Coordinates of N, CA and C and ligand atoms in Angstrom, one line a residue:
M1 N -61.4 41.5 -126.7 CA -62.2 42.4 -126.2 C -61.9 42.6 -125.0
S2 N -61.7 43.9 -124.6 CA -61.4 44.1 -123.0 C -62.7 44.5 -122.1
M3 N -62.4 43.9 -121.0 CA -63.6 44.0 -119.9 C -63.5 45.5 -119.3
I4 N -62.3 45.3 -118.7 CA -61.7 46.6 -118.0 C -60.6 47.4 -118.9
E5 N -60.8 48.8 -118.6 CA -60.0 49.4 -119.5 C -60.0 51.0 -118.7
F6 N -58.3 50.9 -117.9 CA -57.9 52.3 -117.5 C -57.1 53.2 -118.4
R7 N -57.8 54.5 -118.6 CA -57.1 54.9 -119.3 C -56.6 56.9 -119.0
D8 N -54.9 56.5 -118.7 CA -54.6 57.5 -117.8 C -55.3 58.1 -116.6
V9 N -56.0 57.1 -115.8 CA -56.4 57.7 -114.9 C -56.1 58.2 -113.8
Q10 N -56.5 59.3 -113.4 CA -56.1 59.8 -111.6 C -57.3 59.8 -110.9
K11 N -57.1 59.6 -109.6 CA -57.9 59.3 -108.6 C -57.1 60.6 -107.4
Y12 N -57.8 61.2 -106.8 CA -57.4 62.1 -105.7 C -58.8 61.6 -104.2
Y13 N -58.0 61.6 -103.1 CA -58.8 61.8 -101.9 C -58.7 63.1 -101.3
G14 N -59.2 64.1 -101.5 CA -59.0 65.7 -101.6 C -57.8 65.9 -102.5
K15 N -56.3 66.2 -101.8 CA -55.3 66.3 -102.3 C -54.2 65.5 -102.8
F16 N -54.9 64.4 -101.6 CA -53.9 63.5 -102.1 C -54.1 62.2 -103.0
H17 N -52.7 62.1 -103.9 CA -53.3 61.5 -105.1 C -52.9 59.9 -104.8
A18 N -54.1 59.3 -105.0 CA -54.3 57.6 -104.5 C -54.0 56.9 -105.8
L19 N -54.2 57.3 -107.2 CA -54.0 56.3 -108.3 C -53.4 57.4 -109.5
K20 N -52.2 57.2 -110.0 CA -51.4 58.3 -111.0 C -51.4 57.4 -112.3
D21 N -51.3 58.2 -113.1 CA -51.3 58.0 -114.5 C -51.8 56.1 -114.4
I22 N -52.9 56.0 -114.5 CA -53.3 54.4 -114.5 C -53.5 54.1 -115.8
N23 N -52.7 52.9 -116.5 CA -53.5 52.6 -117.7 C -53.2 51.1 -117.8
L24 N -54.1 50.5 -117.9 CA -54.2 49.1 -117.6 C -55.6 48.5 -118.4
E25 N -55.2 47.4 -119.1 CA -56.4 46.9 -120.1 C -56.4 45.0 -119.4
I26 N -57.7 44.8 -119.5 CA -58.0 43.5 -118.4 C -59.1 42.8 -119.7
D27 N -58.6 41.9 -120.2 CA -59.4 41.6 -121.5 C -60.3 40.3 -120.5
K28 N -61.5 40.2 -121.3 CA -62.6 39.1 -121.2 C -62.3 38.0 -120.6
G29 N -62.1 37.6 -119.8 CA -61.9 35.9 -119.6 C -60.6 35.8 -118.8
E30 N -60.0 36.9 -118.5 CA -58.6 37.3 -118.1 C -58.6 36.8 -116.4
T31 N -57.7 36.4 -115.6 CA -57.4 36.7 -114.4 C -56.5 37.1 -114.0
V32 N -56.7 38.4 -113.3 CA -55.5 39.5 -113.2 C -55.3 39.5 -111.8
V33 N -54.0 39.3 -111.4 CA -53.7 39.2 -109.8 C -53.0 40.5 -109.3
L34 N -53.2 41.2 -108.5 CA -52.7 42.8 -108.3 C -52.2 42.8 -106.7
I35 N -51.1 42.8 -106.8 CA -49.9 43.0 -105.3 C -49.5 44.2 -105.0
G36 N -48.9 44.5 -104.0 CA -48.3 45.8 -103.6 C -48.3 45.6 -102.2
P37 N -47.2 46.8 -101.6 CA -47.7 46.9 -100.1 C -48.7 47.5 -99.8
S38 N -48.8 47.6 -98.4 CA -50.2 48.4 -97.9 C -50.3 49.5 -98.2
G39 N -51.4 50.2 -98.2 CA -51.5 52.0 -98.5 C -51.2 52.1 -100.4
S40 N -50.7 51.2 -101.1 CA -50.4 51.6 -102.4 C -51.2 52.1 -103.4
G41 N -52.7 51.5 -103.0 CA -53.6 51.7 -103.8 C -54.8 50.7 -104.8
K42 N -53.9 49.2 -103.9 CA -54.8 48.3 -104.5 C -56.4 48.2 -104.5
S43 N -56.5 48.4 -103.1 CA -58.4 48.5 -103.0 C -58.9 49.8 -103.7
T44 N -58.2 50.7 -103.7 CA -58.6 51.9 -104.4 C -59.2 51.9 -105.6
L45 N -57.8 51.0 -106.9 CA -58.4 50.8 -107.7 C -59.2 49.7 -108.0
A46 N -59.4 48.7 -107.5 CA -60.4 47.9 -107.5 C -62.1 48.3 -107.5
R47 N -62.1 49.4 -106.2 CA -63.3 49.9 -106.3 C -63.6 51.0 -106.8
T48 N -62.7 51.1 -107.7 CA -63.3 52.4 -109.0 C -64.2 51.7 -109.8
V49 N -63.7 50.2 -110.2 CA -64.1 49.7 -110.9 C -65.8 49.3 -111.0
N50 N -66.3 49.1 -110.0 CA -67.3 49.2 -109.8 C -68.2 50.5 -109.3
G51 N -67.5 51.7 -109.4 CA -68.1 52.8 -109.1 C -68.2 52.9 -107.6
L52 N -67.7 52.3 -106.7 CA -67.3 52.3 -105.1 C -66.5 54.3 -105.2
E53 N -65.7 54.3 -105.8 CA -64.8 55.3 -105.6 C -64.8 55.9 -106.7
T54 N -64.9 57.3 -107.3 CA -64.9 58.0 -108.4 C -63.5 58.2 -109.0
I55 N -63.3 58.6 -110.0 CA -62.2 59.2 -110.5 C -62.2 60.3 -110.9
Q56 N -61.1 61.1 -110.7 CA -60.9 62.7 -111.0 C -60.6 62.9 -112.6
E57 N -59.4 62.1 -113.1 CA -59.3 62.5 -114.4 C -58.9 60.9 -115.3
G58 N -59.3 61.2 -116.6 CA -59.0 59.7 -117.5 C -60.3 59.5 -117.4
Q59 N -60.3 58.1 -118.2 CA -61.2 57.1 -118.4 C -61.1 56.0 -117.9
L60 N -62.4 55.4 -117.6 CA -62.2 54.1 -117.1 C -63.4 53.2 -117.6
I61 N -63.2 52.4 -118.6 CA -64.3 51.6 -119.4 C -64.4 50.3 -119.2
V62 N -65.3 50.1 -118.6 CA -66.2 48.9 -117.8 C -67.2 48.2 -118.6
N63 N -66.8 47.2 -119.5 CA -68.1 46.2 -120.4 C -68.1 46.9 -121.4
G64 N -67.6 48.1 -121.8 CA -68.0 48.9 -123.0 C -68.8 50.0 -122.3
H65 N -68.8 50.4 -121.1 CA -69.3 52.1 -120.2 C -68.1 52.3 -119.4
D66 N -68.4 53.7 -120.1 CA -67.1 54.7 -119.4 C -68.0 55.1 -118.0
I67 N -67.3 54.7 -116.8 CA -68.1 54.9 -115.6 C -67.9 55.9 -115.5
A68 N -67.2 57.4 -115.8 CA -67.8 58.7 -115.6 C -68.5 59.1 -116.2
D69 N -68.8 58.5 -116.9 CA -70.1 59.1 -118.1 C -71.4 59.2 -117.2
R70 N -71.9 60.5 -116.6 CA -73.1 60.5 -116.1 C -74.3 59.6 -116.5
K71 N -74.5 59.5 -118.3 CA -75.7 58.9 -118.8 C -75.1 57.1 -118.2
T72 N -74.4 57.0 -118.0 CA -74.1 55.2 -117.0 C -74.5 54.8 -115.9
D73 N -75.5 53.9 -116.4 CA -76.2 53.2 -115.1 C -75.0 52.7 -114.5
I74 N -74.6 53.1 -113.4 CA -73.7 52.6 -112.4 C -74.8 50.8 -111.3
N75 N -75.7 51.1 -111.5 CA -76.2 49.8 -111.0 C -76.3 49.3 -112.1
R76 N -76.4 49.1 -113.3 CA -75.7 47.9 -114.6 C -74.8 47.7 -114.3
I77 N -74.0 48.4 -113.8 CA -72.3 47.9 -113.9 C -72.6 47.4 -112.8
R78 N -72.6 47.1 -111.5 CA -72.5 46.4 -110.3 C -73.3 45.1 -110.4
T79 N -74.4 45.4 -111.3 CA -74.9 44.2 -111.6 C -73.9 43.0 -112.4
D80 N -73.1 43.5 -113.3 CA -72.1 42.8 -114.1 C -70.7 42.2 -113.8
V81 N -70.3 43.5 -112.3 CA -69.5 43.6 -111.7 C -69.4 42.9 -110.1
G82 N -69.3 41.6 -110.0 CA -69.6 41.3 -108.7 C -68.2 41.5 -107.5
M83 N -68.3 41.9 -106.3 CA -67.4 42.3 -105.4 C -67.1 41.2 -104.5
V84 N -66.3 41.0 -103.7 CA -66.1 40.3 -102.5 C -65.1 41.0 -101.7
F85 N -65.1 41.2 -100.7 CA -64.4 41.9 -99.4 C -63.6 41.1 -98.6
Q86 N -62.4 41.6 -97.9 CA -61.7 41.1 -97.1 C -62.6 40.2 -95.8
H87 N -63.4 41.5 -95.4 CA -64.8 41.3 -94.2 C -66.0 41.0 -95.0
F88 N -66.2 39.9 -95.0 CA -67.9 39.2 -95.7 C -68.5 40.0 -94.6
N89 N -69.7 40.6 -95.3 CA -70.8 41.2 -94.8 C -72.1 40.5 -95.0
L90 N -72.3 39.0 -94.6 CA -73.5 38.7 -95.1 C -74.8 39.5 -94.2
Y91 N -76.1 39.3 -94.4 CA -77.3 39.9 -93.8 C -77.3 39.2 -92.8
Q92 N -77.2 39.3 -91.5 CA -76.9 38.3 -90.3 C -78.2 38.0 -89.9
N93 N -79.4 38.6 -90.1 CA -80.9 38.2 -89.7 C -81.5 37.3 -91.3
K94 N -80.4 37.0 -92.0 CA -81.2 36.2 -92.8 C -80.2 34.7 -92.9
N95 N -80.7 33.6 -93.4 CA -80.2 32.2 -93.6 C -79.5 32.3 -94.6
V96 N -78.5 31.5 -94.9 CA -77.4 31.5 -96.1 C -78.5 31.2 -97.5
L97 N -79.5 30.6 -97.5 CA -80.2 30.6 -98.9 C -80.6 32.1 -99.5
E98 N -81.5 32.6 -97.8 CA -81.8 33.7 -98.1 C -80.6 34.8 -98.8
N99 N -79.4 34.8 -98.2 CA -78.5 35.5 -98.4 C -78.1 35.6 -100.2
V100 N -78.1 34.5 -100.6 CA -77.9 33.9 -102.0 C -79.1 34.6 -102.9
M101 N -80.0 34.5 -102.4 CA -81.5 35.1 -103.2 C -81.7 36.1 -103.0
L102 N -81.1 37.0 -102.0 CA -81.9 38.4 -101.9 C -81.6 38.9 -103.1
A103 N -80.3 39.6 -103.6 CA -79.8 40.5 -104.7 C -80.9 40.1 -106.3
P104 N -80.8 38.7 -106.3 CA -81.4 38.1 -107.9 C -82.7 38.4 -107.9
R105 N -83.8 38.4 -106.6 CA -85.0 38.8 -106.4 C -85.4 40.0 -106.6
I106 N -84.4 40.8 -105.8 CA -84.8 42.1 -105.8 C -84.3 43.2 -107.4
V107 N -83.2 42.7 -107.9 CA -82.6 43.5 -109.0 C -82.8 42.7 -110.1
L108 N -82.7 41.3 -110.2 CA -83.0 40.5 -111.1 C -84.6 39.9 -111.7
K109 N -85.2 40.1 -110.5 CA -87.0 39.6 -110.1 C -86.7 38.8 -111.0
L110 N -86.0 37.5 -110.7 CA -86.2 35.8 -110.9 C -87.2 35.7 -109.6
D111 N -88.4 34.6 -110.5 CA -89.3 34.4 -110.1 C -88.1 33.2 -108.9
E112 N -89.4 32.9 -107.7 CA -88.8 32.4 -106.3 C -88.3 30.9 -106.7
T113 N -89.2 30.0 -107.8 CA -88.7 28.8 -107.8 C -87.3 29.1 -108.5
E114 N -87.2 29.6 -109.4 CA -85.9 29.6 -110.4 C -84.7 30.1 -109.4
N115 N -84.9 31.1 -108.8 CA -84.3 31.7 -108.2 C -83.7 31.0 -107.0
K116 N -84.7 30.1 -106.1 CA -84.0 28.8 -105.4 C -83.1 27.9 -106.3
K117 N -83.7 27.6 -106.9 CA -82.7 26.4 -108.0 C -81.3 26.8 -108.1
R118 N -80.9 27.7 -108.7 CA -80.1 28.5 -109.1 C -79.3 28.7 -107.7
A119 N -79.6 29.1 -106.5 CA -79.3 29.5 -105.3 C -78.4 28.3 -105.0
M120 N -79.4 27.5 -104.8 CA -78.8 25.9 -104.6 C -77.8 25.2 -105.4
D121 N -78.4 25.6 -106.4 CA -76.8 25.0 -107.7 C -75.4 25.5 -107.4
I122 N -75.5 27.3 -106.9 CA -74.5 27.7 -106.5 C -73.5 27.1 -105.3
L123 N -74.6 26.9 -104.4 CA -74.2 26.5 -102.8 C -73.7 25.5 -102.9
D124 N -74.1 24.7 -104.3 CA -73.6 23.3 -104.2 C -72.0 23.5 -105.0
Q125 N -71.4 24.6 -105.5 CA -70.7 24.5 -106.3 C -69.7 25.2 -105.2
V126 N -70.0 26.1 -104.0 CA -69.2 26.1 -103.2 C -69.0 25.7 -102.3
G127 N -69.8 24.2 -102.4 CA -69.6 22.9 -100.8 C -70.2 23.5 -100.0
L128 N -71.6 24.2 -100.0 CA -72.3 24.6 -98.9 C -74.1 24.5 -99.1
A129 N -74.1 23.2 -99.9 CA -75.6 23.2 -100.2 C -76.1 22.6 -98.7
D130 N -75.6 21.7 -97.9 CA -76.0 21.5 -96.5 C -75.9 22.6 -95.6
K131 N -75.6 23.9 -95.8 CA -75.9 24.8 -95.0 C -76.5 25.9 -95.2
A132 N -77.7 25.4 -96.3 CA -78.5 26.5 -97.1 C -79.3 27.0 -95.8
E133 N -79.7 26.3 -94.9 CA -80.6 26.9 -93.8 C -80.1 27.4 -92.9
N134 N -78.7 27.4 -92.4 CA -78.0 28.1 -91.3 C -77.9 29.6 -91.3
M135 N -77.9 29.9 -90.4 CA -78.0 31.6 -90.2 C -76.2 31.8 -90.1
P136 N -75.9 32.9 -90.2 CA -74.5 33.4 -90.6 C -73.6 33.0 -89.2
S137 N -74.3 33.1 -88.2 CA -73.9 33.3 -86.8 C -73.5 31.9 -86.7
Q138 N -73.7 30.8 -87.4 CA -74.0 29.0 -87.4 C -72.6 28.9 -88.1
I139 N -72.2 29.3 -89.3 CA -71.2 28.7 -90.4 C -69.6 29.5 -89.6
S140 N -68.5 29.1 -90.4 CA -67.2 29.5 -90.2 C -67.0 30.7 -90.7
G141 N -66.1 31.5 -90.7 CA -65.8 32.6 -91.3 C -65.3 32.0 -92.9
G142 N -64.9 31.1 -92.7 CA -64.7 30.4 -94.1 C -65.8 30.1 -95.2
Q143 N -66.2 29.9 -94.4 CA -67.6 29.3 -95.2 C -68.5 30.6 -95.6
A144 N -68.5 31.4 -94.2 CA -69.2 32.8 -94.7 C -68.8 33.4 -95.7
Q145 N -67.2 33.5 -95.9 CA -66.5 33.8 -97.3 C -67.2 33.5 -98.5
R146 N -67.3 31.8 -98.7 CA -68.1 31.0 -99.8 C -69.5 31.9 -99.9
V147 N -70.0 31.9 -98.8 CA -71.3 32.4 -99.0 C -71.6 33.7 -99.9
A148 N -70.7 34.6 -99.2 CA -70.4 36.2 -100.0 C -70.1 36.1 -101.4
I149 N -68.6 34.7 -101.7 CA -68.9 34.7 -103.2 C -70.2 34.5 -103.7
A150 N -70.8 33.2 -103.0 CA -72.4 32.5 -104.1 C -72.9 33.7 -104.0
R151 N -73.0 34.5 -103.3 CA -73.8 35.7 -103.4 C -73.3 36.9 -104.4
S152 N -72.2 36.6 -104.7 CA -72.1 37.6 -105.7 C -72.4 36.9 -107.0
L153 N -71.8 35.5 -107.4 CA -72.0 34.7 -108.4 C -73.4 34.6 -108.8
A154 N -74.4 34.5 -107.7 CA -75.8 34.4 -108.1 C -76.4 35.4 -109.2
M155 N -76.0 36.6 -109.2 CA -76.1 38.0 -110.0 C -75.4 37.3 -111.4
R156 N -74.8 36.3 -111.9 CA -74.2 35.7 -112.8 C -73.1 37.2 -113.4
P157 N -72.6 37.8 -112.8 CA -71.8 38.8 -113.3 C -70.8 38.2 -114.6
K158 N -70.3 39.3 -115.1 CA -69.2 38.8 -116.2 C -67.7 39.2 -115.5
C159 N -68.1 40.0 -114.5 CA -66.5 40.1 -113.5 C -66.6 39.9 -112.2
M160 N -65.4 39.4 -111.7 CA -65.6 39.7 -110.1 C -64.6 40.0 -109.5
L161 N -64.2 41.2 -108.8 CA -63.5 41.7 -108.1 C -63.0 41.2 -106.5
F162 N -62.1 40.8 -106.3 CA -62.0 40.0 -104.8 C -60.7 41.1 -104.5
D163 N -61.3 41.6 -103.0 CA -59.9 42.5 -102.2 C -60.1 41.9 -101.1
E164 N -58.5 41.0 -101.1 CA -58.1 40.5 -99.8 C -59.0 39.5 -99.4
P165 N -59.3 38.2 -100.1 CA -60.5 37.7 -99.5 C -60.5 36.6 -98.4
T166 N -58.9 36.5 -98.5 CA -58.4 35.6 -97.5 C -57.8 36.5 -96.4
S167 N -58.0 37.4 -96.4 CA -56.7 37.8 -95.4 C -57.3 38.1 -93.6
A168 N -58.6 38.2 -93.7 CA -59.2 37.7 -92.3 C -59.5 36.9 -91.5
L169 N -59.4 35.7 -92.5 CA -59.3 34.5 -91.9 C -58.4 33.6 -91.5
D170 N -58.7 32.4 -90.5 CA -58.2 31.7 -90.2 C -57.5 30.9 -91.1
P171 N -56.1 30.3 -90.8 CA -55.0 29.6 -91.8 C -55.7 28.4 -92.6
E172 N -56.2 27.5 -91.6 CA -57.5 26.2 -92.2 C -58.3 26.8 -92.9
M173 N -58.7 27.9 -93.2 CA -59.8 28.0 -93.8 C -59.5 28.6 -95.2
I174 N -58.1 29.1 -95.3 CA -57.9 29.6 -96.5 C -58.2 29.2 -97.5
D175 N -57.5 27.6 -97.7 CA -57.6 27.0 -98.8 C -59.0 26.7 -99.8
D176 N -60.0 26.3 -98.5 CA -61.0 26.2 -99.2 C -61.6 27.3 -99.9
V177 N -61.4 28.7 -99.4 CA -61.7 29.8 -100.4 C -61.3 30.0 -101.6
L178 N -60.1 29.6 -101.1 CA -59.3 29.8 -102.5 C -59.6 28.9 -103.6
R179 N -59.6 27.7 -103.4 CA -60.2 26.5 -104.3 C -61.8 26.7 -105.0
V180 N -62.3 27.9 -104.0 CA -63.6 28.4 -104.8 C -63.6 29.4 -105.9
I181 N -62.3 30.3 -105.4 CA -62.1 31.2 -106.5 C -61.4 30.8 -107.7
K182 N -60.8 29.6 -107.4 CA -60.0 29.1 -108.4 C -61.1 28.8 -109.6
Y183 N -62.0 28.1 -108.9 CA -63.2 27.4 -109.9 C -63.6 28.5 -110.4
V184 N -64.2 29.6 -109.9 CA -64.6 30.7 -110.4 C -63.9 31.2 -111.3
T185 N -62.7 31.5 -111.3 CA -61.9 32.2 -112.3 C -61.6 31.1 -113.6
S186 N -61.7 30.0 -113.4 CA -61.6 28.8 -114.2 C -62.9 28.8 -115.4
Q187 N -63.9 29.2 -115.0 CA -65.3 29.6 -116.1 C -64.3 30.9 -117.2
S188 N -64.3 30.1 -118.2 CA -63.7 30.6 -119.5 C -64.2 32.3 -119.8
D189 N -65.5 32.2 -119.6 CA -66.3 33.8 -119.7 C -66.3 34.7 -118.2
M190 N -65.4 34.3 -117.1 CA -65.4 35.2 -116.5 C -64.1 35.7 -116.2
T191 N -64.1 37.5 -116.0 CA -62.7 37.8 -115.8 C -62.6 38.3 -114.5
S192 N -61.5 38.3 -114.3 CA -61.4 38.5 -112.3 C -60.0 39.1 -112.4
L193 N -60.6 40.2 -111.2 CA -59.3 41.1 -110.3 C -59.2 40.8 -109.3
I194 N -58.1 40.1 -108.5 CA -57.9 39.3 -107.3 C -56.8 40.4 -106.9
V195 N -57.0 41.3 -105.3 CA -55.9 41.1 -104.7 C -55.6 40.5 -103.6
T196 N -54.6 40.0 -103.8 CA -54.1 39.0 -102.5 C -52.6 38.8 -102.5
H197 N -52.4 38.4 -101.5 CA -51.0 38.0 -101.0 C -50.8 36.4 -100.9
E198 N -51.5 35.7 -101.1 CA -51.2 34.4 -101.5 C -50.5 34.3 -102.9
M199 N -49.1 33.9 -102.9 CA -48.6 33.9 -104.0 C -48.6 32.6 -104.8
G200 N -48.5 31.3 -103.9 CA -48.5 30.1 -104.5 C -49.8 30.2 -105.7
F201 N -51.1 30.6 -104.7 CA -52.1 30.8 -105.5 C -52.3 31.3 -106.9
A202 N -51.8 33.1 -106.6 CA -51.4 33.7 -107.8 C -51.3 33.1 -108.9
Q203 N -49.7 32.4 -108.4 CA -49.4 31.7 -109.6 C -50.1 30.6 -110.5
E204 N -50.7 30.1 -109.4 CA -52.0 29.0 -110.2 C -53.0 29.7 -111.1
V205 N -53.6 30.9 -110.5 CA -54.6 31.1 -111.3 C -54.6 32.5 -112.4
A206 N -53.0 33.0 -112.0 CA -53.3 34.6 -112.9 C -52.9 34.1 -114.0
N207 N -53.4 34.7 -115.2 CA -52.5 35.3 -116.3 C -51.9 36.4 -116.4
R208 N -51.8 37.4 -115.4 CA -50.9 38.4 -115.2 C -50.9 38.7 -113.8
V209 N -49.5 39.5 -113.5 CA -49.4 40.0 -112.1 C -49.1 41.5 -112.1
I210 N -49.8 42.3 -111.6 CA -49.6 43.6 -111.4 C -48.8 44.2 -110.2
F211 N -48.2 44.9 -110.4 CA -47.6 45.6 -108.9 C -47.8 47.0 -108.7
M212 N -48.4 47.3 -107.4 CA -48.5 48.5 -107.5 C -47.6 49.2 -106.1
D213 N -47.4 50.5 -105.9 CA -46.4 51.3 -105.2 C -47.1 52.4 -105.2
Q214 N -47.1 53.2 -104.4 CA -47.6 54.6 -104.0 C -48.3 54.8 -105.1
G215 N -49.7 54.2 -105.6 CA -50.6 54.8 -106.4 C -50.0 54.4 -107.5
Q216 N -49.0 53.9 -108.0 CA -48.5 53.4 -109.5 C -48.4 52.3 -110.1
I217 N -48.8 51.9 -111.0 CA -48.7 50.4 -111.6 C -47.1 50.3 -112.1
L218 N -46.2 49.9 -111.3 CA -45.1 49.5 -111.6 C -44.5 48.4 -112.2
A219 N -45.4 47.1 -112.6 CA -45.1 45.7 -113.1 C -46.3 45.5 -113.9
D220 N -46.5 45.1 -114.7 CA -47.4 44.1 -115.3 C -47.0 43.1 -116.1
D221 N -46.7 42.2 -115.5 CA -46.1 40.7 -116.3 C -46.6 39.6 -116.5
E222 N -46.6 38.9 -117.3 CA -47.0 37.4 -117.7 C -46.9 37.0 -116.3
T223 N -47.2 35.7 -115.6 CA -47.3 35.6 -114.4 C -46.1 34.7 -114.0
S224 N -45.5 33.8 -115.3 CA -44.4 33.3 -115.5 C -43.3 34.2 -115.2
K225 N -43.2 35.0 -116.1 CA -41.9 36.1 -116.2 C -42.1 36.8 -114.8
F226 N -43.4 37.0 -114.0 CA -43.5 37.7 -112.5 C -42.8 37.2 -111.8
F227 N -42.7 35.7 -111.8 CA -42.5 35.1 -110.4 C -41.0 34.9 -110.7
E228 N -40.7 34.6 -112.0 CA -39.0 34.6 -112.5 C -38.4 35.6 -112.0
N229 N -38.7 36.6 -112.6 CA -38.0 38.0 -113.0 C -38.7 38.9 -113.1
P230 N -39.5 40.0 -112.5 CA -40.5 40.8 -112.6 C -39.2 42.0 -113.5
S231 N -40.4 42.8 -114.0 CA -39.7 44.0 -114.5 C -39.5 45.3 -113.4
N232 N -39.9 45.3 -112.9 CA -39.3 46.3 -111.7 C -38.7 45.5 -110.5
P233 N -37.4 46.2 -110.3 CA -36.8 46.4 -109.2 C -37.5 45.9 -107.5
R234 N -38.4 46.7 -107.7 CA -39.5 47.4 -106.4 C -40.2 46.0 -106.1
A235 N -40.6 45.5 -107.2 CA -41.4 44.3 -107.4 C -41.1 43.1 -106.9
K236 N -39.5 42.9 -107.5 CA -38.8 41.9 -107.1 C -38.7 42.1 -105.8
Q237 N -38.1 42.8 -104.8 CA -37.7 43.3 -103.6 C -39.0 42.6 -102.8
F238 N -40.4 43.1 -103.5 CA -41.7 42.9 -102.4 C -41.7 41.4 -102.6
L239 N -41.7 41.0 -103.5 CA -42.2 39.3 -104.1 C -40.8 38.5 -102.9
S240 N -39.8 38.7 -103.0 CA -38.8 38.5 -102.1 C -39.2 38.0 -101.0
K241 N -39.9 39.4 -100.1 CA -40.4 39.8 -98.7 C -41.3 38.7 -98.3
I242 N -42.2 38.4 -99.2 CA -43.7 38.2 -98.9 C -43.4 36.6 -99.0
I243 N -42.5 36.4 -100.3 CA -42.4 34.9 -100.3 C -41.4 34.2 -99.0
K244 N -40.3 35.4 -98.2 CA -39.8 34.7 -96.9 C -40.8 34.5 -96.2
H245 N -42.0 35.3 -96.3 CA -43.1 35.3 -95.3 C -43.5 33.9 -94.8
Ligands
ADP1 N1 -61.6 57.4 -98.0 C1 -60.3 57.8 -98.2 N2 -59.8 58.8 -97.7 C2 -58.2 59.7 -97.7 N3 -57.7 58.5 -98.0 C3 -58.0 57.2 -98.5 C4 -59.5 57.0 -98.1 N4 -59.3 55.3 -98.8 C5 -58.1 55.4 -99.2 N5 -57.1 56.1 -99.0 C6 -55.9 56.3 -99.1 O1 -55.3 55.9 -99.9 C7 -54.0 55.0 -100.1 C8 -54.1 53.9 -100.8 O2 -55.3 53.2 -99.9 P1 -55.7 51.9 -100.6 O3 -56.3 52.2 -101.8 O4 -56.8 51.1 -99.2 O5 -54.5 50.7 -100.5 P2 -54.3 49.1 -100.2 O6 -55.4 48.5 -100.6 O7 -53.0 48.8 -101.3 O8 -53.8 49.1 -98.9 C9 -53.6 55.1 -98.8 O9 -52.7 55.8 -98.4 C10 -54.5 55.6 -98.0 O10 -54.5 56.0 -96.7
MG2 MG1 -56.7 47.3 -99.2

């Protein structure tokens, strides 16, 4: 069963052709890493999946629902599909626990006792139970990103999108965040699409690696194949460049 399916998708920003002939199927439970040069369309592709960007042609089916169909409830899709960005945007005037409890309270209408119990469980999973009462200004960037992940997980999504979740972090905080993402992706019923430049991490978690350039998918390879000998020469070039880095 596929969780995400792009069929001949075209995306334009005005006249600029940002996604070209995208065909991509991600099965339930799969972890797919998306890489490519800056400006290649990675964020655009990820953002179409939960309707943050519209598509102009083709079909995009997410968890059985056609995103472009007017009858599709986009809020329902966003409940099923969590997203974590490069710049964590926590509610600065609410403590860590409240940040995690807010959406389940409003969207899922969970009662307070159940909501708090679940939120504390999730904070425990991301290693931050002891920071529950802290304000966002009182935790590190890496911890804030883990709260952002916890906040998404509190909605019990079927699918998670990560868009360069560690790119804005100091090096010493990256591993803690990657460890949490690895834990999330190891849940057998979770589907994940991860944009990242962390190639060691990609090698550990991904079932497949997709390489994009100039709005096109140029390679879609099984992980071991991708790192040994990617099917596209530009992917090979890109890989050797970032691994040297
Ligand atoms: N809102 C927008 N309006 C116009 N052009 C955009 C917009 N967002 C992104 N683009 C352009 O689309 C291309 C792909 O961008 P993006 O998806 O952010 O790439 P990546 O995440 O791979 O760096 C870039 O050329 C970028 O300038
Ligand atoms: Mg991007």
